[in-house]
Coordinates of C-alpha atoms in Angstrom, one line a residue:
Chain A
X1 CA 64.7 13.5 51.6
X2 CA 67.4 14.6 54.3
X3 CA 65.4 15.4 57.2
X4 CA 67.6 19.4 57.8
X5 CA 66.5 20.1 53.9
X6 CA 63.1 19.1 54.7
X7 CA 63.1 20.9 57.7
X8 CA 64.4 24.1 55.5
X9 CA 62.2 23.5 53.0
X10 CA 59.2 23.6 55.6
X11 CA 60.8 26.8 56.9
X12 CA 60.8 29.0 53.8
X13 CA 57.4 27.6 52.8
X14 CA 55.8 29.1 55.9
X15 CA 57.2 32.9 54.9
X16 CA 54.6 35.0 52.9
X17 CA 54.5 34.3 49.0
X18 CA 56.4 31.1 49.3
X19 CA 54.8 27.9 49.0
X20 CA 56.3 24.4 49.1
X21 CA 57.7 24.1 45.2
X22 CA 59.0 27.8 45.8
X23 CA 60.8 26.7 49.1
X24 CA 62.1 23.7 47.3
X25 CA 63.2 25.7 44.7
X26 CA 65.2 28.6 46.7
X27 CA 66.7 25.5 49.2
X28 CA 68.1 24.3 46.6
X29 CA 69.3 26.6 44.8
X30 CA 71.1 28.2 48.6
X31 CA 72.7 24.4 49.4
X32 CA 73.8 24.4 46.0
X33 CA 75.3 27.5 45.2
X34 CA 79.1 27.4 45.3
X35 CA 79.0 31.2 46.5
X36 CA 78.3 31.4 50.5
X37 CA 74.9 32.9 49.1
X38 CA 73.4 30.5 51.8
X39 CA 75.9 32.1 54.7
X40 CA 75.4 35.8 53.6
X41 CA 72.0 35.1 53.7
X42 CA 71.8 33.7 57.6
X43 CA 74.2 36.3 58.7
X44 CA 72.5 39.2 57.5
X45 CA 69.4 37.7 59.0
X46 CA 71.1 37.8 62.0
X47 CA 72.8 41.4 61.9
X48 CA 69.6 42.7 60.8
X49 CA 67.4 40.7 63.9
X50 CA 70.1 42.1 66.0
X51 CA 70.5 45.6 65.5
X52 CA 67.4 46.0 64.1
X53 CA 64.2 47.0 66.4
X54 CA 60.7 48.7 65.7
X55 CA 61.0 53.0 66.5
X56 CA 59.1 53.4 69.6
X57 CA 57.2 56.7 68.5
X58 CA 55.5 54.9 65.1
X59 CA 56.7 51.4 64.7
X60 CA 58.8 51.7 61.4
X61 CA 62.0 49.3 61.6
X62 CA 65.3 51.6 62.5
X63 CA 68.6 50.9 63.6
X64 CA 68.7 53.8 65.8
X65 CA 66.8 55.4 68.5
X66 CA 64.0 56.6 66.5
X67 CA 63.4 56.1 63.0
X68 CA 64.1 58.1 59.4
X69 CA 60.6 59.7 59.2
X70 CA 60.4 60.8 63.6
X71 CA 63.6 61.5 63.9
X72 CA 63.4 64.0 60.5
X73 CA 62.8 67.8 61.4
X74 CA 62.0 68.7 58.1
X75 CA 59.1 67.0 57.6
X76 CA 55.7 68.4 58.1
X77 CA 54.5 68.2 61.5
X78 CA 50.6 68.2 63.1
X79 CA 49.6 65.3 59.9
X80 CA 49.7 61.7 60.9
X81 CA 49.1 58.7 58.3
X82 CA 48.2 55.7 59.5
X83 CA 49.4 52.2 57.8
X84 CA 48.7 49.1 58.6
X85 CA 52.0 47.7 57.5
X86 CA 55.9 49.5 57.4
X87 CA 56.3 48.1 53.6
X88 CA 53.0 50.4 53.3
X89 CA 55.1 53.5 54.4
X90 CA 57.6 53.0 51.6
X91 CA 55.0 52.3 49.1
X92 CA 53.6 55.9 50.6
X93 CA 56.8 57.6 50.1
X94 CA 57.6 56.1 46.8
X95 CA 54.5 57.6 45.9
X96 CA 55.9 60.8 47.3
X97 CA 53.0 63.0 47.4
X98 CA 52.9 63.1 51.9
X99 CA 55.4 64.7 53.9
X100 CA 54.2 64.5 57.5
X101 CA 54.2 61.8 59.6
X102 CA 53.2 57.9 60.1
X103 CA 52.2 55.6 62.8
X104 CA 52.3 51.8 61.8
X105 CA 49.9 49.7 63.7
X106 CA 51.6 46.3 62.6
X107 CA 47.7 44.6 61.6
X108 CA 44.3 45.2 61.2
X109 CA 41.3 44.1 63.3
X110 CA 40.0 41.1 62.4
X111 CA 38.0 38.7 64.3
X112 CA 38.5 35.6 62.0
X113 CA 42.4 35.9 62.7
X114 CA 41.5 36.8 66.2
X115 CA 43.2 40.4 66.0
X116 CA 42.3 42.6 68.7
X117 CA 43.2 46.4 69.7
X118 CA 45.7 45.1 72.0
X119 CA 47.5 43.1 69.5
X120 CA 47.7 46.8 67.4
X121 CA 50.6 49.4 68.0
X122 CA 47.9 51.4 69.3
X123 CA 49.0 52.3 72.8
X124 CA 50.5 56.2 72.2
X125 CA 48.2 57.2 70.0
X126 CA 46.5 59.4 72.3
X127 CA 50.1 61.0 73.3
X128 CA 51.3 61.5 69.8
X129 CA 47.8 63.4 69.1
X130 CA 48.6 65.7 72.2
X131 CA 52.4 66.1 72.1
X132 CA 53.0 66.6 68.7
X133 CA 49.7 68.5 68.0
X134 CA 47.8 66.3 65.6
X135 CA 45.1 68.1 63.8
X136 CA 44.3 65.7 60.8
X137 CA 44.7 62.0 60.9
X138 CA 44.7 60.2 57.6
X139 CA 43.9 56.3 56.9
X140 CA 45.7 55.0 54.6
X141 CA 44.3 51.8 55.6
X142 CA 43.5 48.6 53.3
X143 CA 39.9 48.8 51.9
X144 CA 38.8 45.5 53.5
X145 CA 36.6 45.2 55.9
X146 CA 39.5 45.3 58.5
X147 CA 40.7 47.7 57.5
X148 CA 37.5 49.9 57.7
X149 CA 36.9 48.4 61.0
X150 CA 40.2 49.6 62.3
X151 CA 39.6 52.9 60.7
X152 CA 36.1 53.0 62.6
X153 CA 38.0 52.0 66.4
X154 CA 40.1 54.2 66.0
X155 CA 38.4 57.1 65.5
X156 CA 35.6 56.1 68.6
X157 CA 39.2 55.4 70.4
X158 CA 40.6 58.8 70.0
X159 CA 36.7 60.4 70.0
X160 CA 35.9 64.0 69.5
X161 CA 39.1 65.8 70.1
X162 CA 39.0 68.1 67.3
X163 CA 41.2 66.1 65.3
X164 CA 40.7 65.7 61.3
X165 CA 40.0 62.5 60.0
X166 CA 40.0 61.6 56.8
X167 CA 40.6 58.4 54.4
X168 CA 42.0 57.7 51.0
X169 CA 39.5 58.0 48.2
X170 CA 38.1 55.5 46.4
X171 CA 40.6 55.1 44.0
X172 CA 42.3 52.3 46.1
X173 CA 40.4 48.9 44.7
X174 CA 38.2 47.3 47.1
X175 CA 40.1 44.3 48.7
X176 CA 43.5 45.5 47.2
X177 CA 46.4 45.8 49.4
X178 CA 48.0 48.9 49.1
X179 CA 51.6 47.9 47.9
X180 CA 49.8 46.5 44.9
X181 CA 48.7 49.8 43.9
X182 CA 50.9 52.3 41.3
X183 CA 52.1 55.6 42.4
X184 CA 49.9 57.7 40.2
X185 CA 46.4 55.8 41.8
X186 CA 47.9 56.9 45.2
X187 CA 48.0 60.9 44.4
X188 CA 45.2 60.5 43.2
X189 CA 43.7 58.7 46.0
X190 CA 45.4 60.9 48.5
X191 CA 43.8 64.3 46.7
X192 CA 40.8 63.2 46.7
X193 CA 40.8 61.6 50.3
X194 CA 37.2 62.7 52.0
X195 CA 35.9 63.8 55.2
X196 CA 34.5 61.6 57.7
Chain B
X1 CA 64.8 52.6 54.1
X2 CA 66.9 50.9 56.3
X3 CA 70.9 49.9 54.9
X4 CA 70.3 46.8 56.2
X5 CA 66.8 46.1 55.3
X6 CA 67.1 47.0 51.7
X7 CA 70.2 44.8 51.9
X8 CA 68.4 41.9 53.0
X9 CA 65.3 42.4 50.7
X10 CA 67.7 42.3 47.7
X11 CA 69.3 38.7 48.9
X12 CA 66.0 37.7 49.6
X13 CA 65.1 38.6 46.1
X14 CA 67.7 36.9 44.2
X15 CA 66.3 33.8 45.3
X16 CA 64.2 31.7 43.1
X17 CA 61.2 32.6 42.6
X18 CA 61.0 35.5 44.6
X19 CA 60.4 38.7 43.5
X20 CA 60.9 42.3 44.7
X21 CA 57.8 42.2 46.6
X22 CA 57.6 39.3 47.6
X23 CA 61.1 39.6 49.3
X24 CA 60.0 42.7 50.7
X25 CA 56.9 41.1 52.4
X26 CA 59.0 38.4 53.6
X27 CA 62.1 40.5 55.1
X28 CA 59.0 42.7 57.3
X29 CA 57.4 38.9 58.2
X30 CA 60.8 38.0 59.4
X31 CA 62.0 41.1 60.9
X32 CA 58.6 41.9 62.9
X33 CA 57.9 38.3 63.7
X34 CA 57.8 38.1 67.7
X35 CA 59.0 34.8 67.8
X36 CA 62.4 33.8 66.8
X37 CA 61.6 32.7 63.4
X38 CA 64.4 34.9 61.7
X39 CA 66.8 33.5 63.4
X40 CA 65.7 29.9 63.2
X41 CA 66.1 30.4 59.5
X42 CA 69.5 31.3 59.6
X43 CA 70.9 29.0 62.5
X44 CA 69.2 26.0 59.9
X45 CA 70.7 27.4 57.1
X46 CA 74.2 27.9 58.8
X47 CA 73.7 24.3 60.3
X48 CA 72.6 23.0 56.8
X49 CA 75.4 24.7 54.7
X50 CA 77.5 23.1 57.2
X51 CA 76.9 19.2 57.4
X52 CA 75.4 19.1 53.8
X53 CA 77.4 18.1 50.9
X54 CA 76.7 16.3 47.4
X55 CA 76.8 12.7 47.3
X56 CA 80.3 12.3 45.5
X57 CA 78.4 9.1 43.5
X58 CA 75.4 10.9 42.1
X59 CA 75.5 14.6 43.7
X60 CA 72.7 14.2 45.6
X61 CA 72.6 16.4 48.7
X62 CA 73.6 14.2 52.0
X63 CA 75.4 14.7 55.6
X64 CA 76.8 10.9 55.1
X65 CA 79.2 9.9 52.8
X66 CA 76.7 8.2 50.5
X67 CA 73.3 9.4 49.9
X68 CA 70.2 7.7 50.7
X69 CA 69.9 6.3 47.3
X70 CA 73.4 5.7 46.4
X71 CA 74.0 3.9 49.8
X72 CA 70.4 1.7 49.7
X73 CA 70.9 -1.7 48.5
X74 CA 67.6 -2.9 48.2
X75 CA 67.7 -0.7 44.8
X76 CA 67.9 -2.0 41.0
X77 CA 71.5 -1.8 39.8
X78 CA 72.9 -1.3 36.5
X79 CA 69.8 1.2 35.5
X80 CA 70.8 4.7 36.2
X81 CA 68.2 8.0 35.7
X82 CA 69.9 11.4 34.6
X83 CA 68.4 14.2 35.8
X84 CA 69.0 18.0 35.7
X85 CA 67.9 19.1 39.4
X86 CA 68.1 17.0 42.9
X87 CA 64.4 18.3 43.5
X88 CA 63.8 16.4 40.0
X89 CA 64.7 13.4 42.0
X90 CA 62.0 13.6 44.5
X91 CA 59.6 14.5 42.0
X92 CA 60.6 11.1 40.3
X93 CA 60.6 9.3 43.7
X94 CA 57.0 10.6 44.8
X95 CA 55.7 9.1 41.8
X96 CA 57.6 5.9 42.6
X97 CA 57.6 4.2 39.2
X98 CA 61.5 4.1 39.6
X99 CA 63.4 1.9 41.3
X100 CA 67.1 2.4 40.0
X101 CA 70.2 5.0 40.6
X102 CA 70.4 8.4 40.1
X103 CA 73.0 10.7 38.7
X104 CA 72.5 14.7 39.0
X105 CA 73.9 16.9 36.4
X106 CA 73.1 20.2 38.4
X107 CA 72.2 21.7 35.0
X108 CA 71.8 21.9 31.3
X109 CA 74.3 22.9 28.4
X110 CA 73.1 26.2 27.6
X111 CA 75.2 28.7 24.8
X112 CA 72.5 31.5 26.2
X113 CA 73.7 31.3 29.6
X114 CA 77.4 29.8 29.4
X115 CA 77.5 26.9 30.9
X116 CA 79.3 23.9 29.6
X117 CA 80.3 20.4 30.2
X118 CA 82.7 21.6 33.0
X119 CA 80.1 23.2 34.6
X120 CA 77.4 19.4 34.8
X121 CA 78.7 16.6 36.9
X122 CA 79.6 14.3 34.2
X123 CA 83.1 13.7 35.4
X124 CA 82.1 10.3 37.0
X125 CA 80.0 9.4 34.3
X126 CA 82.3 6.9 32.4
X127 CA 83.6 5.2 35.8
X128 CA 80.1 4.7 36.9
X129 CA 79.0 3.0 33.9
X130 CA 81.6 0.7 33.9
X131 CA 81.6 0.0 38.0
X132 CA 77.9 -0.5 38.4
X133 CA 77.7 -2.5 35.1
X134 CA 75.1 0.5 33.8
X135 CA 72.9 -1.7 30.5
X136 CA 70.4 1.3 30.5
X137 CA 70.6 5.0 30.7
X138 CA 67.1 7.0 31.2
X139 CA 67.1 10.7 30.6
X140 CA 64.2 12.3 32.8
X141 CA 66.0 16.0 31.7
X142 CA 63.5 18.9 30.7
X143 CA 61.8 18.7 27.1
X144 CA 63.7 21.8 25.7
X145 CA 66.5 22.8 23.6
X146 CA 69.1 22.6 26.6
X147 CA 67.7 19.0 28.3
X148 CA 68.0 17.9 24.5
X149 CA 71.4 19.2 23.8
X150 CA 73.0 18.0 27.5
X151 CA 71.1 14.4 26.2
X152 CA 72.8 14.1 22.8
X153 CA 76.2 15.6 24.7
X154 CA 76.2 12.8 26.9
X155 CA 75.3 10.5 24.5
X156 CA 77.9 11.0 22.2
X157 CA 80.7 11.1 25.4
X158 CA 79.1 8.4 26.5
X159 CA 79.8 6.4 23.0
X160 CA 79.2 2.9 21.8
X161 CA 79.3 1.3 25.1
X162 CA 76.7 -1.3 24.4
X163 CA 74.5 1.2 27.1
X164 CA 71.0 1.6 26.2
X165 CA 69.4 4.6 26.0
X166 CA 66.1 5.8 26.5
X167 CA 64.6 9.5 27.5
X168 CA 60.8 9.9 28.9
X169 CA 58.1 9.7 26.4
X170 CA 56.4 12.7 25.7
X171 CA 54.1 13.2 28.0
X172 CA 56.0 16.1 29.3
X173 CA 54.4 19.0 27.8
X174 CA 57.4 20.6 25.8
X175 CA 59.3 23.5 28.0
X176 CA 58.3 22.2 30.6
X177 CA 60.0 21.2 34.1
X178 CA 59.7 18.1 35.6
X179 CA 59.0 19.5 39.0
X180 CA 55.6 21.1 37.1
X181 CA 54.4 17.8 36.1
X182 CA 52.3 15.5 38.2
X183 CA 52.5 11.9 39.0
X184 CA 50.2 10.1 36.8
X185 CA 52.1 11.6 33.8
X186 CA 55.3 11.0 34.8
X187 CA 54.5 7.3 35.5
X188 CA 53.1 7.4 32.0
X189 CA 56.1 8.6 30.4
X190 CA 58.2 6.3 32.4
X191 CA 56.5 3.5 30.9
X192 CA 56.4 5.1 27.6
X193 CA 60.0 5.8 27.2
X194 CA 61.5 5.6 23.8
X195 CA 64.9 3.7 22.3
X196 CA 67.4 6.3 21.1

């Protein structure tokens, strides 16, 4: 086979969901396509790498200086929901049932994939908590170990400064990821959520 | 979310085999990846889009004039393999049983979704027959209504040129692709194929 295609091929198969028929398929299908579906593609890759960066207050992708949710003075302020991933905010918000606000931490600790604190978007945690008066923190973490081990840092992290902390009830499936879980579990989930 | 993003997510997802999750996974891999894997993917797309064309013999993809099959001449004339897709063609060559030339229809007849005789690459058929002195035709087209009709289509274009046909026994399981089928069966129905 033509070593570029191949070397395409071997591309798309290393992004998530997409393994080497799938790449095969979708290379294909771009080289032959007698739109410039291939060209749109690349340069909206590239506008988006390039204007695109993460919002320095919580991590969400924005084009501007902070993003949607930070930079929204209507939304409920003192409430912080941590995700592990920004597709888990829109999930969240889809859902519909939080207003407040969300810090992404972009992973999950995990000492098989050699994740550690530092490799988390950890570092202003403490400084949100303090400037924009925090006084519940909610997980909405996967329910993996990770994700409970994350949950468990970060509470020791921030320690007893009379914040709230509280998780999603058991209504999230053990091991599930949360963007594979339907708006109605999430209410539910998010009612319920208990004390720690 | 994001212009942009949601932009992106929806190219991403009218690829193959990719689905509105999956491309929304994949646009946050790309767009959060700390290396420069986005834009690799685009420059190798722009770059591949650029110096690849169809082989104007068989329709291959190739950045030479000829592609690597229509340009070898270590390989059997006057026996040429019609197939539907140019992954189909790898999928033939991995199980090796094959030694001939290719031709590439880049599709099926199909009344469901339009597309016709103009659409196939079938307007070289007739002049490659008579220039490589094609004595046998071998259909390796999907086992469905579509790879049936585009076979008797041909067929009857084709005429009473003194051309043998043959299609692949079955062995592949009806509605099914080729690309879904492994070796040992295809080598199988190779050797199984039946006069028309």
């Amino acid at each position: 086979m033509n070593l570029k295609i191949e070397k395409l091929i071997k591309q798309f198969a290393k992004l998530p969901r997409v393994g080497n028929r799938a790449a095969t398929r979708i290379v294909f299908d771009l080289l032959q396509s007698k739109t410039d579906k291939a060209q749109n593609l690349a340069h909206a890759l590239l506008d988006a790498t390039a204007t695109i960066h993460p919002c320095p207050v919580c991590g969400i992708l924005t084009e501007n200086t902070l993003c949607e949710y930070c930079s929204d003075m209507t939304r409920q302020n003192g409430c912080l929901c941590i995700v592990r991933d920004i597709s888990d905010v829109y999930v969240l918000e889809k859902a519909g049932m939080f207003h407040g606000r969300y810090h992404v931490l972009g992973g999950s600790l995990s000492g098989v994939a050699g994740i550690t604190p530092d490799d988390l978007n950890l570092s202003n945690i403490a400084d949100r908590i303090k400037n924009e008066h925090i006084t519940e923190i909610i997980f909405a973490l996967p329910n993996t170990v990770e994700g409970k081990t994350t949950q468990q840092y970060i509470m020791s992290a921030v320690g007893n400064t009379g914040v709230e902390f509280s998780e999603l009830a058991s209504g999230v499936p053990l091991g599930g990821d949360l963007d594979y879980i339907d708006d109605g579990t999430l209410v539910l989930a998010f009612g319920d959520r208990k004390k720690l």
